[in-house]
Amino acid sequence: MIKTRNNSLTRFLLFSLFWCAWLQFAVAAPDKNQFNIRDYGAVGDGKHLDSPAINKAIDAAVAVGGGTVILPAGKYLSGSIRMQNNISLRIEKGAVIVADKWNSEAYDPTEPFTPPAYQDGGHTFFHNSLIWGENLTNVSITGEGLIDGSGLTSFQGRLNEKTGFVKGSEGQAAAAPENPMLPTHAANKAIALKLCKNVIIRDITIFKGGWFAILVTGCDDMTIENVTIDTNRDGMDIDCCRNVMVKNCRVNSPEDDAICPKSTYALGYQRLTENLTIVDCQVSGYEVGTLLDGSLKPCQRKNGQGGNGRIKFGTESSGGFRNCVVSNCVFRSCMGFALEEVDGGILENITANHLTMTNVTHYALYIVTGKRNRTPNLTTNSRMRNIQISDVTADGVGRMSGIQIFGLPEQPLEGIRLKNISITSKGGGTKQDAARNPKELGTQYPDPAGKGNMPAYGVFARHVKGLELTNITLNFQTEDLRPAAKFADIDGLKIDNLKAQVVEGVRVAEFAADVTGVSIHNSPGLEKLK
């Protein structure tokens, strides 16, 4: 028995030693499918065009079934880099991809597109990008390196005018020409992926990413993690995508949106953006470049407004949004959280919680439907239901409003629940503001500035079926002559524990005659209005 045990122990020890040795070898053994772009002719001096060498390395990896294409430290002047199946592009620390000038023929031309279009040119074309891929599986862009997109164009007119998208993003449709467009060189995106699966974008930094630093359309099973973007237009647009995680990202975009889920008609059919999670992210609207250098300079826009830089669902919303979560995110010197469904789709089952906002432009929460209707053969109204937003703290909120909630007269929002919300407004509202009746959004672009200051500094809600406000605190920094809240056309309004600061002689809240089913509890100044 002892001998047997000793033999068993010996065999176990030998097996353990063998396993440890094999594991050590496996960890230490180099990946045979690694392709250093220097071996394919890349120079890395920032002057020599290195994208041909990068694409040669990618082709070599594809020839053996895929692999990792490595960009070591250096500056690589590049036109279009074409991602392919089973390719990992690793931009190592100290490596910089420098975008060539936007109209260089080093970029691939725009791909064929058959009009009419219901989106602008930026959402229509992908091949005219610094890094692009279409109909791919298993692709990743990782590393601690930098993409410098200073050479890309962020002005939409440069592409729209060349391709015939004369109305851009302003009209019902982009009015593409009747005949197929000729190929055009106008690079305006740092990363553009279309109809891809199993996508990872991790650890990289993008400076000045063009019209879109990251545009992903129709992509499924995707992770965007620990990415830093400091740009002047959209940071990342997640369009018609499913099963997406955006985690631990920092996005600064003073002139446009930071993280922007969309649902355009760019695929030629309606497709929901669904099962999306945005967590542990920071968005801001500081001057471009000051996130990366740490100076965090306030944005000085020509119109006198602060930075944009928000998390916004929409505006493009043909398909709609479903089953999405935004959690534990910070908004700094930018607009607040927005839900905009205006193109006939549905926005439902959205949860947002633990949002912290400072120095907020215009509003903290903006929840709106409209009828811009940039969708062909549309038979439905824009719809929104089952929205839960909780644990929000916002200070320094602009004079316009704290919270705006707008449905359509013929299609009210349904099931809007706000809980544990604290809003501190900058104040300054006038009696004239308090007397305003904001116009209906109608077919207009849903920019909150288009409706002007709200008649309440805290909450203004109209056209809602089932609105619940629980544990709401509203204050202002300087005197405001508006009520804290105002409601119109609400069917079923529940208020529990609303505490609001008001100037003497100003009512805490005002209720239009068409507000029905009102239930008020634990709310000083409101309970007597029941």
Short mmCIF file of C-alpha atoms in Angstrom, two decimals:
data_model
loop_
_atom_site.label_atom_id
_atom_site.label_comp_id
_atom_site.label_asym_id
_atom_site.label_seq_id
_atom_site.Cartn_x
_atom_site.Cartn_y
_atom_site.Cartn_z
CA MET A 1 0.00 0.00 0.00
CA ILE A 2 2.83 2.38 0.90
CA LYS A 3 4.62 1.59 -2.34
CA THR A 4 1.46 2.24 -4.29
CA ARG A 5 0.95 5.55 -2.54
CA ASN A 6 4.57 6.54 -3.21
CA ASN A 7 4.21 5.62 -6.87
CA SER A 8 0.99 7.58 -7.08
CA LEU A 9 2.64 10.54 -5.41
CA THR A 10 5.64 10.29 -7.72
CA ARG A 11 3.44 10.16 -10.77
CA PHE A 12 1.44 13.15 -9.50
CA LEU A 13 4.61 15.17 -8.84
CA LEU A 14 6.06 14.29 -12.23
CA PHE A 15 2.79 15.21 -13.91
CA SER A 16 2.68 18.50 -11.96
CA LEU A 17 6.25 19.35 -12.92
CA PHE A 18 5.52 18.50 -16.56
CA TRP A 19 2.33 20.58 -16.52
CA CYS A 20 4.07 23.58 -14.92
CA ALA A 21 6.95 23.35 -17.41
CA TRP A 22 4.51 23.13 -20.32
CA LEU A 23 2.44 26.02 -18.98
CA GLN A 24 5.57 28.13 -18.53
CA PHE A 25 6.62 27.31 -22.08
CA ALA A 26 3.14 28.06 -23.40
CA VAL A 27 3.06 31.45 -21.68
CA ALA A 28 6.59 32.35 -22.72
CA ALA A 29 6.40 30.96 -26.24
CA PRO A 30 5.97 33.67 -28.84
CA ASP A 31 2.82 33.79 -30.92
CA LYS A 32 3.84 32.56 -34.37
CA ASN A 33 1.11 34.67 -35.94
CA GLN A 34 2.61 38.06 -35.11
CA PHE A 35 3.49 40.42 -37.92
CA ASN A 36 5.62 43.47 -37.24
CA ILE A 37 4.91 46.16 -39.82
CA ARG A 38 8.63 47.09 -39.84
CA ASP A 39 9.28 43.74 -41.51
CA TYR A 40 7.00 44.80 -44.35
CA GLY A 41 8.62 48.12 -45.11
CA ALA A 42 7.19 50.55 -42.53
CA VAL A 43 9.62 53.35 -41.69
CA GLY A 44 7.89 55.10 -38.79
CA ASP A 45 9.34 58.57 -39.25
CA GLY A 46 6.01 60.38 -39.69
CA LYS A 47 6.97 61.42 -43.24
CA HIS A 48 7.08 58.20 -45.24
CA LEU A 49 3.64 56.81 -46.13
CA ASP A 50 3.44 53.59 -44.10
CA SER A 51 -0.14 52.43 -44.72
CA PRO A 52 0.94 50.23 -47.68
CA ALA A 53 3.32 48.38 -45.36
CA ILE A 54 0.60 48.05 -42.69
CA ASN A 55 -1.79 46.57 -45.25
CA LYS A 56 0.92 44.17 -46.48
CA ALA A 57 1.35 42.91 -42.91
CA ILE A 58 -2.41 42.45 -42.63
CA ASP A 59 -2.46 40.50 -45.91
CA ALA A 60 0.36 38.28 -44.64
CA ALA A 61 -1.59 37.53 -41.47
CA VAL A 62 -4.74 36.73 -43.44
CA ALA A 63 -2.75 34.27 -45.59
CA VAL A 64 -2.12 32.09 -42.53
CA GLY A 65 -5.63 32.41 -41.11
CA GLY A 66 -5.19 35.60 -39.11
CA GLY A 67 -2.94 37.04 -36.46
CA THR A 68 -1.68 40.13 -34.67
CA VAL A 69 -0.29 43.00 -36.70
CA ILE A 70 2.07 44.99 -34.50
CA LEU A 71 2.85 48.68 -34.78
CA PRO A 72 5.91 49.24 -32.57
CA ALA A 73 6.95 52.67 -31.30
CA GLY A 74 7.22 55.25 -34.09
CA LYS A 75 5.12 57.64 -36.16
CA TYR A 76 3.34 56.03 -39.09
CA LEU A 77 1.91 58.36 -41.71
CA SER A 78 -1.13 56.56 -43.05
CA GLY A 79 -3.96 56.56 -45.49
CA SER A 80 -6.59 53.83 -45.31
CA ILE A 81 -5.79 50.74 -43.24
CA ARG A 82 -8.05 47.86 -44.27
CA MET A 83 -9.06 45.49 -41.47
CA GLN A 84 -9.79 41.88 -42.40
CA ASN A 85 -11.15 38.73 -40.73
CA ASN A 86 -9.30 37.44 -37.66
CA ILE A 87 -6.97 40.43 -37.48
CA SER A 88 -5.81 42.15 -34.32
CA LEU A 89 -4.20 45.53 -34.95
CA ARG A 90 -1.98 46.29 -31.95
CA ILE A 91 -0.79 49.88 -31.66
CA GLU A 92 1.91 49.62 -29.03
CA LYS A 93 2.87 52.26 -26.50
CA GLY A 94 4.85 54.97 -28.26
CA ALA A 95 3.30 54.17 -31.63
CA VAL A 96 1.32 56.90 -33.40
CA ILE A 97 -0.79 56.46 -36.52
CA VAL A 98 -0.70 59.89 -38.18
CA ALA A 99 -3.59 60.49 -40.56
CA ASP A 100 -2.56 61.82 -43.96
CA LYS A 101 -4.38 64.95 -45.23
CA TRP A 102 -8.10 64.26 -45.68
CA ASN A 103 -8.14 64.61 -49.49
CA SER A 104 -5.08 62.43 -50.08
CA GLU A 105 -5.42 59.55 -52.52
CA ALA A 106 -3.74 57.40 -49.88
CA TYR A 107 -7.27 56.95 -48.56
CA ASP A 108 -9.69 54.57 -50.21
CA PRO A 109 -12.48 56.32 -52.12
CA THR A 110 -16.08 56.24 -51.02
CA GLU A 111 -17.84 52.98 -51.87
CA PRO A 112 -20.87 52.75 -54.19
CA PHE A 113 -24.19 53.79 -52.72
CA THR A 114 -27.60 53.74 -54.34
CA PRO A 115 -29.85 56.64 -53.27
CA PRO A 116 -32.18 57.85 -51.92
CA ALA A 117 -30.53 58.35 -48.56
CA TYR A 118 -32.11 58.95 -45.18
CA GLN A 119 -28.87 59.84 -43.44
CA ASP A 120 -26.00 62.19 -44.11
CA GLY A 121 -22.81 61.29 -45.95
CA GLY A 122 -20.85 60.69 -42.76
CA HIS A 123 -23.10 57.74 -41.91
CA THR A 124 -23.26 56.47 -45.49
CA PHE A 125 -19.62 55.85 -46.41
CA PHE A 126 -17.03 53.77 -44.53
CA HIS A 127 -14.15 53.06 -46.90
CA ASN A 128 -13.03 56.69 -46.86
CA SER A 129 -11.64 56.26 -43.34
CA LEU A 130 -8.27 55.91 -41.67
CA ILE A 131 -9.07 52.39 -40.37
CA TRP A 132 -12.06 50.59 -41.83
CA GLY A 133 -13.64 47.15 -42.16
CA GLU A 134 -16.86 45.68 -43.54
CA ASN A 135 -18.54 42.26 -43.12
CA LEU A 136 -15.77 40.97 -40.85
CA THR A 137 -15.55 38.57 -37.91
CA ASN A 138 -13.04 38.62 -35.05
CA VAL A 139 -11.35 41.98 -35.35
CA SER A 140 -9.64 44.05 -32.69
CA ILE A 141 -7.82 47.35 -32.42
CA THR A 142 -5.85 47.50 -29.20
CA GLY A 143 -2.71 48.76 -27.55
CA GLU A 144 -1.61 51.85 -25.65
CA GLY A 145 -0.71 53.85 -28.75
CA LEU A 146 -2.27 56.92 -30.32
CA ILE A 147 -4.29 57.63 -33.45
CA ASP A 148 -3.67 61.24 -34.48
CA GLY A 149 -6.48 62.14 -36.85
CA SER A 150 -5.54 65.81 -37.23
CA GLY A 151 -5.39 65.32 -41.00
CA LEU A 152 -8.99 64.09 -41.20
CA THR A 153 -11.80 66.50 -41.98
CA SER A 154 -14.43 67.13 -39.35
CA PHE A 155 -16.46 69.44 -41.60
CA GLN A 156 -19.41 67.52 -43.02
CA GLY A 157 -19.71 69.81 -46.02
CA ARG A 158 -16.43 68.59 -47.51
CA LEU A 159 -17.91 65.13 -48.03
CA ASN A 160 -21.55 66.09 -48.53
CA GLU A 161 -20.78 68.59 -51.26
CA LYS A 162 -18.56 66.14 -53.14
CA THR A 163 -21.09 63.33 -52.98
CA GLY A 164 -24.29 65.31 -53.42
CA PHE A 165 -25.66 65.06 -49.88
CA VAL A 166 -26.68 68.67 -50.17
CA LYS A 167 -29.04 68.75 -47.18
CA GLY A 168 -26.64 67.03 -44.83
CA SER A 169 -28.17 66.29 -41.47
CA GLU A 170 -30.72 69.10 -41.58
CA GLY A 171 -33.45 67.76 -43.86
CA GLN A 172 -35.86 64.86 -43.79
CA ALA A 173 -33.65 63.01 -46.23
CA ALA A 174 -30.10 63.68 -47.30
CA ALA A 175 -31.19 64.22 -50.92
CA ALA A 176 -28.51 62.09 -52.55
CA PRO A 177 -28.35 62.41 -56.35
CA GLU A 178 -30.44 60.20 -58.59
CA ASN A 179 -27.44 58.46 -60.16
CA PRO A 180 -24.74 56.48 -58.31
CA MET A 181 -21.99 58.77 -57.06
CA LEU A 182 -18.48 58.78 -58.41
CA PRO A 183 -15.82 57.67 -55.92
CA THR A 184 -14.63 60.55 -53.77
CA HIS A 185 -11.60 61.03 -51.54
CA ALA A 186 -12.69 62.76 -48.34
CA ALA A 187 -11.39 60.99 -45.21
CA ASN A 188 -13.48 61.91 -42.18
CA LYS A 189 -13.37 59.02 -39.70
CA ALA A 190 -10.59 57.50 -37.61
CA ILE A 191 -12.24 54.07 -37.22
CA ALA A 192 -15.27 52.90 -39.23
CA LEU A 193 -16.66 49.36 -39.04
CA LYS A 194 -19.79 48.08 -40.76
CA LEU A 195 -21.60 44.76 -40.27
CA CYS A 196 -18.81 43.20 -38.20
CA LYS A 197 -19.02 40.60 -35.42
CA ASN A 198 -16.83 39.94 -32.39
CA VAL A 199 -15.17 43.33 -32.24
CA ILE A 200 -12.79 44.67 -29.58
CA ILE A 201 -11.48 48.24 -29.38
CA ARG A 202 -9.39 48.62 -26.26
CA ASP A 203 -6.79 50.88 -24.58
CA ILE A 204 -6.13 53.17 -27.55
CA THR A 205 -6.22 56.98 -27.61
CA ILE A 206 -7.70 59.01 -30.46
CA PHE A 207 -6.92 62.70 -30.96
CA LYS A 208 -9.08 64.65 -33.44
CA GLY A 209 -10.95 61.75 -35.00
CA GLY A 210 -12.64 63.65 -37.82
CA TRP A 211 -16.42 63.68 -38.19
CA PHE A 212 -16.58 60.48 -36.11
CA ALA A 213 -13.63 59.17 -34.12
CA ILE A 214 -15.34 55.76 -33.99
CA LEU A 215 -18.33 54.82 -36.14
CA VAL A 216 -19.66 51.27 -35.84
CA THR A 217 -22.80 50.42 -37.81
CA GLY A 218 -24.63 47.09 -37.77
CA CYS A 219 -21.94 45.51 -35.57
CA ASP A 220 -22.72 42.81 -32.99
CA ASP A 221 -20.94 41.40 -29.94
CA MET A 222 -18.59 44.30 -29.41
CA THR A 223 -16.51 45.70 -26.55
CA ILE A 224 -15.09 49.22 -26.43
CA GLU A 225 -13.02 49.51 -23.27
CA ASN A 226 -10.53 51.91 -21.72
CA VAL A 227 -10.51 54.12 -24.81
CA THR A 228 -9.64 57.83 -24.57
CA ILE A 229 -10.95 60.22 -27.23
CA ASP A 230 -10.24 63.96 -27.40
CA THR A 231 -11.90 65.28 -30.54
CA ASN A 232 -13.95 68.12 -31.98
CA ARG A 233 -16.90 66.14 -33.39
CA ASP A 234 -18.59 62.88 -32.33
CA GLY A 235 -16.48 60.64 -30.15
CA MET A 236 -18.14 57.28 -30.77
CA ASP A 237 -21.36 56.51 -32.63
CA ILE A 238 -22.87 53.08 -31.96
CA ASP A 239 -25.36 52.68 -34.77
CA CYS A 240 -27.77 49.76 -35.32
CA CYS A 241 -25.58 47.56 -33.10
CA ARG A 242 -26.45 44.71 -30.73
CA ASN A 243 -24.78 43.25 -27.66
CA VAL A 244 -22.31 46.05 -27.01
CA MET A 245 -20.32 46.97 -23.91
CA VAL A 246 -18.75 50.43 -23.61
CA LYS A 247 -16.69 50.51 -20.44
CA ASN A 248 -14.24 52.81 -18.68
CA CYS A 249 -13.88 55.27 -21.58
CA ARG A 250 -13.10 59.00 -21.51
CA VAL A 251 -14.52 61.06 -24.35
CA ASN A 252 -14.09 64.81 -24.77
CA SER A 253 -16.02 66.39 -27.68
CA PRO A 254 -16.89 70.07 -27.26
CA GLU A 255 -18.49 70.55 -30.68
CA ASP A 256 -20.61 67.38 -30.83
CA ASP A 257 -21.68 64.29 -28.89
CA ALA A 258 -19.29 62.14 -26.89
CA ILE A 259 -20.99 58.73 -26.78
CA CYS A 260 -23.91 58.57 -29.16
CA PRO A 261 -26.01 55.45 -29.76
CA LYS A 262 -27.94 55.82 -33.03
CA SER A 263 -30.22 53.81 -35.27
CA THR A 264 -29.94 55.26 -38.78
CA TYR A 265 -31.30 53.95 -42.07
CA ALA A 266 -27.73 53.59 -43.40
CA LEU A 267 -28.08 49.82 -43.84
CA GLY A 268 -31.09 50.28 -46.09
CA TYR A 269 -33.49 48.92 -43.48
CA GLN A 270 -34.56 49.62 -39.90
CA ARG A 271 -32.42 47.94 -37.26
CA LEU A 272 -32.64 48.42 -33.51
CA THR A 273 -29.68 49.30 -31.36
CA GLU A 274 -30.25 46.94 -28.45
CA ASN A 275 -28.61 45.24 -25.50
CA LEU A 276 -26.16 48.11 -25.07
CA THR A 277 -24.37 48.87 -21.80
CA ILE A 278 -22.41 52.06 -21.14
CA VAL A 279 -20.70 51.95 -17.77
CA ASP A 280 -17.95 53.75 -15.84
CA CYS A 281 -17.40 56.37 -18.54
CA GLN A 282 -16.55 60.07 -18.43
CA VAL A 283 -17.79 62.55 -21.04
CA SER A 284 -16.91 66.22 -21.31
CA GLY A 285 -16.99 69.35 -23.45
CA TYR A 286 -13.63 70.98 -22.76
CA GLU A 287 -11.54 72.63 -25.47
CA VAL A 288 -10.09 70.05 -27.84
CA GLY A 289 -6.77 68.68 -26.63
CA THR A 290 -7.15 69.81 -23.06
CA LEU A 291 -8.37 66.44 -21.85
CA LEU A 292 -5.15 64.85 -23.07
CA ASP A 293 -2.85 67.58 -21.73
CA GLY A 294 -4.77 67.78 -18.44
CA SER A 295 -5.51 71.52 -18.55
CA LEU A 296 -9.29 71.00 -18.99
CA LYS A 297 -9.98 74.45 -20.45
CA PRO A 298 -13.64 75.48 -20.66
CA CYS A 299 -15.03 75.48 -24.19
CA GLN A 300 -15.44 78.91 -25.80
CA ARG A 301 -17.93 78.32 -28.60
CA LYS A 302 -18.86 81.12 -31.00
CA ASN A 303 -22.52 80.95 -29.99
CA GLY A 304 -21.63 81.59 -26.36
CA GLN A 305 -22.73 78.11 -25.30
CA GLY A 306 -20.61 75.68 -23.39
CA GLY A 307 -19.41 72.36 -24.73
CA ASN A 308 -21.64 69.59 -26.04
CA GLY A 309 -19.90 66.33 -25.12
CA ARG A 310 -22.89 64.39 -23.80
CA ILE A 311 -24.24 60.84 -23.89
CA LYS A 312 -27.18 61.00 -26.29
CA PHE A 313 -29.46 58.34 -27.79
CA GLY A 314 -30.39 59.61 -31.27
CA THR A 315 -30.96 61.87 -33.04
CA GLU A 316 -30.93 59.35 -35.92
CA SER A 317 -33.48 56.80 -34.74
CA SER A 318 -35.21 54.97 -37.59
CA GLY A 319 -35.01 51.57 -35.92
CA GLY A 320 -34.96 52.72 -32.32
CA PHE A 321 -33.38 51.49 -29.10
CA ARG A 322 -34.22 48.66 -26.73
CA ASN A 323 -32.83 47.18 -23.51
CA CYS A 324 -30.01 49.64 -22.85
CA VAL A 325 -28.24 50.62 -19.63
CA VAL A 326 -26.16 53.70 -18.79
CA SER A 327 -24.57 53.50 -15.36
CA ASN A 328 -21.98 55.19 -13.19
CA CYS A 329 -20.99 57.88 -15.68
CA VAL A 330 -19.66 61.41 -15.16
CA PHE A 331 -20.58 64.45 -17.28
CA ARG A 332 -18.28 67.50 -17.03
CA SER A 333 -18.73 70.90 -18.68
CA CYS A 334 -21.15 69.51 -21.23
CA MET A 335 -24.82 68.86 -21.88
CA GLY A 336 -26.59 66.23 -19.85
CA PHE A 337 -28.12 62.84 -20.66
CA ALA A 338 -30.47 62.80 -23.68
CA LEU A 339 -32.99 60.37 -25.12
CA GLU A 340 -34.23 61.50 -28.55
CA GLU A 341 -36.54 59.37 -30.70
CA VAL A 342 -37.69 61.42 -33.69
CA ASP A 343 -37.60 59.16 -36.78
CA GLY A 344 -40.57 56.90 -36.17
CA GLY A 345 -38.84 54.15 -34.20
CA ILE A 346 -39.32 52.96 -30.63
CA LEU A 347 -37.15 53.70 -27.62
CA GLU A 348 -38.00 51.35 -24.77
CA ASN A 349 -36.64 49.63 -21.68
CA ILE A 350 -33.88 52.13 -20.97
CA THR A 351 -32.25 52.36 -17.54
CA ALA A 352 -29.83 55.08 -16.46
CA ASN A 353 -28.47 55.37 -12.95
CA HIS A 354 -25.66 56.90 -10.91
CA LEU A 355 -24.96 59.84 -13.17
CA THR A 356 -22.89 62.75 -11.85
CA MET A 357 -22.90 66.06 -13.72
CA THR A 358 -21.05 69.35 -13.16
CA ASN A 359 -21.27 72.64 -15.08
CA VAL A 360 -24.07 71.37 -17.28
CA THR A 361 -25.01 73.16 -20.52
CA HIS A 362 -28.77 73.70 -21.13
CA TYR A 363 -30.21 70.73 -19.21
CA ALA A 364 -29.43 67.69 -17.09
CA LEU A 365 -32.02 65.29 -18.57
CA TYR A 366 -33.65 65.67 -21.99
CA ILE A 367 -36.31 63.11 -22.93
CA VAL A 368 -38.13 63.83 -26.17
CA THR A 369 -39.96 62.37 -29.15
CA GLY A 370 -40.60 64.17 -32.42
CA LYS A 371 -41.63 63.61 -36.02
CA ARG A 372 -38.67 64.50 -38.17
CA ASN A 373 -39.34 61.02 -39.64
CA ARG A 374 -36.20 60.36 -41.68
CA THR A 375 -37.43 56.85 -42.51
CA PRO A 376 -39.05 55.70 -45.78
CA ASN A 377 -42.62 54.37 -45.93
CA LEU A 378 -43.15 55.23 -42.28
CA THR A 379 -46.46 54.17 -40.72
CA THR A 380 -45.69 54.65 -37.01
CA ASN A 381 -45.15 57.58 -34.69
CA SER A 382 -41.98 57.91 -32.69
CA ARG A 383 -42.62 56.10 -29.41
CA MET A 384 -40.95 55.95 -26.01
CA ARG A 385 -41.83 53.81 -23.00
CA ASN A 386 -40.43 52.19 -19.87
CA ILE A 387 -37.69 54.68 -19.02
CA GLN A 388 -36.11 54.57 -15.55
CA ILE A 389 -33.55 57.17 -14.49
CA SER A 390 -32.28 57.25 -10.93
CA ASP A 391 -29.52 58.53 -8.67
CA VAL A 392 -28.57 61.62 -10.64
CA THR A 393 -26.72 64.61 -9.19
CA ALA A 394 -26.32 67.66 -11.41
CA ASP A 395 -24.99 71.09 -10.40
CA GLY A 396 -24.34 74.26 -12.33
CA VAL A 397 -27.17 73.44 -14.73
CA GLY A 398 -27.82 76.12 -17.36
CA ARG A 399 -30.74 78.51 -17.24
CA MET A 400 -32.77 76.66 -19.87
CA SER A 401 -34.02 73.87 -17.60
CA GLY A 402 -33.08 71.01 -15.33
CA ILE A 403 -35.26 68.28 -16.84
CA GLN A 404 -37.26 68.41 -20.08
CA ILE A 405 -39.77 65.68 -20.93
CA PHE A 406 -41.71 66.02 -24.21
CA GLY A 407 -43.93 63.50 -25.95
CA LEU A 408 -46.12 63.99 -29.01
CA PRO A 409 -49.72 65.19 -28.57
CA GLU A 410 -50.90 62.17 -30.55
CA GLN A 411 -48.36 59.75 -29.01
CA PRO A 412 -47.51 60.49 -25.37
CA LEU A 413 -44.49 58.99 -23.69
CA GLU A 414 -45.37 56.03 -21.47
CA GLY A 415 -43.94 54.93 -18.16
CA ILE A 416 -41.31 57.56 -17.30
CA ARG A 417 -39.85 57.09 -13.81
CA LEU A 418 -37.34 59.44 -12.22
CA LYS A 419 -36.00 58.69 -8.75
CA ASN A 420 -33.37 60.17 -6.45
CA ILE A 421 -32.60 63.19 -8.61
CA SER A 422 -30.85 66.33 -7.31
CA ILE A 423 -30.67 69.35 -9.64
CA THR A 424 -28.95 72.62 -8.79
CA SER A 425 -29.60 75.24 -11.46
CA LYS A 426 -27.53 78.36 -12.10
CA GLY A 427 -30.85 80.22 -11.95
CA GLY A 428 -31.61 83.54 -13.54
CA GLY A 429 -35.02 82.69 -14.96
CA THR A 430 -37.39 85.63 -15.48
CA LYS A 431 -41.13 86.22 -15.23
CA GLN A 432 -41.18 86.21 -19.03
CA ASP A 433 -39.60 82.74 -19.00
CA ALA A 434 -42.21 81.58 -16.50
CA ALA A 435 -45.02 82.72 -18.80
CA ARG A 436 -43.71 80.88 -21.86
CA ASN A 437 -45.54 77.98 -23.50
CA PRO A 438 -42.80 76.05 -25.35
CA LYS A 439 -43.67 75.21 -28.93
CA GLU A 440 -44.13 71.62 -30.00
CA LEU A 441 -41.02 69.99 -31.47
CA GLY A 442 -42.86 68.83 -34.58
CA THR A 443 -40.58 68.08 -37.54
CA GLN A 444 -37.68 70.11 -36.23
CA TYR A 445 -34.27 68.85 -35.19
CA PRO A 446 -34.56 68.20 -31.45
CA ASP A 447 -31.89 70.63 -30.27
CA PRO A 448 -33.13 71.95 -26.89
CA ALA A 449 -31.92 75.44 -27.81
CA GLY A 450 -34.65 75.55 -30.44
CA LYS A 451 -37.35 75.72 -27.77
CA GLY A 452 -35.59 78.26 -25.56
CA ASN A 453 -35.85 78.58 -21.80
CA MET A 454 -38.47 76.45 -20.10
CA PRO A 455 -41.24 77.95 -17.92
CA ALA A 456 -39.89 75.94 -14.95
CA TYR A 457 -36.28 75.84 -13.83
CA GLY A 458 -36.44 72.26 -12.55
CA VAL A 459 -38.88 69.99 -14.40
CA PHE A 460 -41.05 70.68 -17.43
CA ALA A 461 -43.11 67.71 -18.68
CA ARG A 462 -45.79 67.51 -21.38
CA HIS A 463 -47.61 64.69 -23.23
CA VAL A 464 -46.86 61.79 -20.89
CA LYS A 465 -48.90 58.80 -19.79
CA GLY A 466 -47.61 57.60 -16.45
CA LEU A 467 -44.99 59.95 -14.96
CA GLU A 468 -43.45 59.16 -11.58
CA LEU A 469 -41.15 61.52 -9.67
CA THR A 470 -39.70 60.18 -6.44
CA ASN A 471 -37.16 61.87 -4.15
CA ILE A 472 -36.56 64.91 -6.32
CA THR A 473 -34.59 67.92 -5.00
CA LEU A 474 -34.51 71.16 -6.98
CA ASN A 475 -32.45 74.27 -6.13
CA PHE A 476 -30.92 77.30 -7.81
CA GLN A 477 -27.73 79.31 -7.22
CA THR A 478 -29.10 82.75 -8.17
CA GLU A 479 -32.67 84.00 -7.93
CA ASP A 480 -35.06 82.35 -10.38
CA LEU A 481 -38.59 83.68 -10.86
CA ARG A 482 -39.97 80.48 -12.37
CA PRO A 483 -41.71 77.65 -10.54
CA ALA A 484 -39.65 74.56 -9.86
CA ALA A 485 -41.91 72.35 -11.96
CA LYS A 486 -44.64 72.64 -14.55
CA PHE A 487 -46.82 69.93 -16.05
CA ALA A 488 -49.17 69.77 -19.04
CA ASP A 489 -51.13 66.95 -20.67
CA ILE A 490 -50.13 64.29 -18.15
CA ASP A 491 -52.31 61.22 -17.61
CA GLY A 492 -51.25 59.76 -14.28
CA LEU A 493 -48.75 61.86 -12.31
CA LYS A 494 -47.23 60.52 -9.10
CA ILE A 495 -45.00 62.76 -6.99
CA ASP A 496 -43.42 61.55 -3.77
CA ASN A 497 -40.95 63.63 -1.78
CA LEU A 498 -40.30 66.56 -4.09
CA LYS A 499 -38.42 69.35 -2.35
CA ALA A 500 -37.87 72.59 -4.21
CA GLN A 501 -36.50 76.05 -3.62
CA VAL A 502 -38.69 78.89 -4.90
CA VAL A 503 -38.70 82.66 -4.63
CA GLU A 504 -41.32 84.06 -2.29
CA GLY A 505 -44.60 84.43 -4.13
CA VAL A 506 -43.74 81.82 -6.77
CA ARG A 507 -45.55 78.49 -6.67
CA VAL A 508 -43.54 75.30 -6.34
CA ALA A 509 -45.35 73.77 -9.29
CA GLU A 510 -48.02 74.56 -11.84
CA PHE A 511 -50.48 72.05 -13.31
CA ALA A 512 -52.38 72.61 -16.54
CA ALA A 513 -56.06 71.67 -16.64
CA ASP A 514 -55.29 68.55 -18.69
CA VAL A 515 -53.12 66.98 -15.96
CA THR A 516 -55.16 64.10 -14.51
CA GLY A 517 -54.71 61.29 -12.04
CA VAL A 518 -52.45 63.31 -9.74
CA SER A 519 -51.05 61.73 -6.57
CA ILE A 520 -48.78 63.84 -4.32
CA HIS A 521 -47.08 62.76 -1.10
CA ASN A 522 -44.40 64.13 1.24
CA SER A 523 -43.94 67.25 -0.85
CA PRO A 524 -44.20 70.57 1.04
CA GLY A 525 -45.94 73.23 -1.01
CA LEU A 526 -47.42 70.69 -3.38
CA GLU A 527 -49.73 68.64 -1.18
CA LYS A 528 -52.10 71.56 -0.74
CA LEU A 529 -52.51 71.59 -4.53
CA LYS A 530 -54.00 68.10 -4.64
#
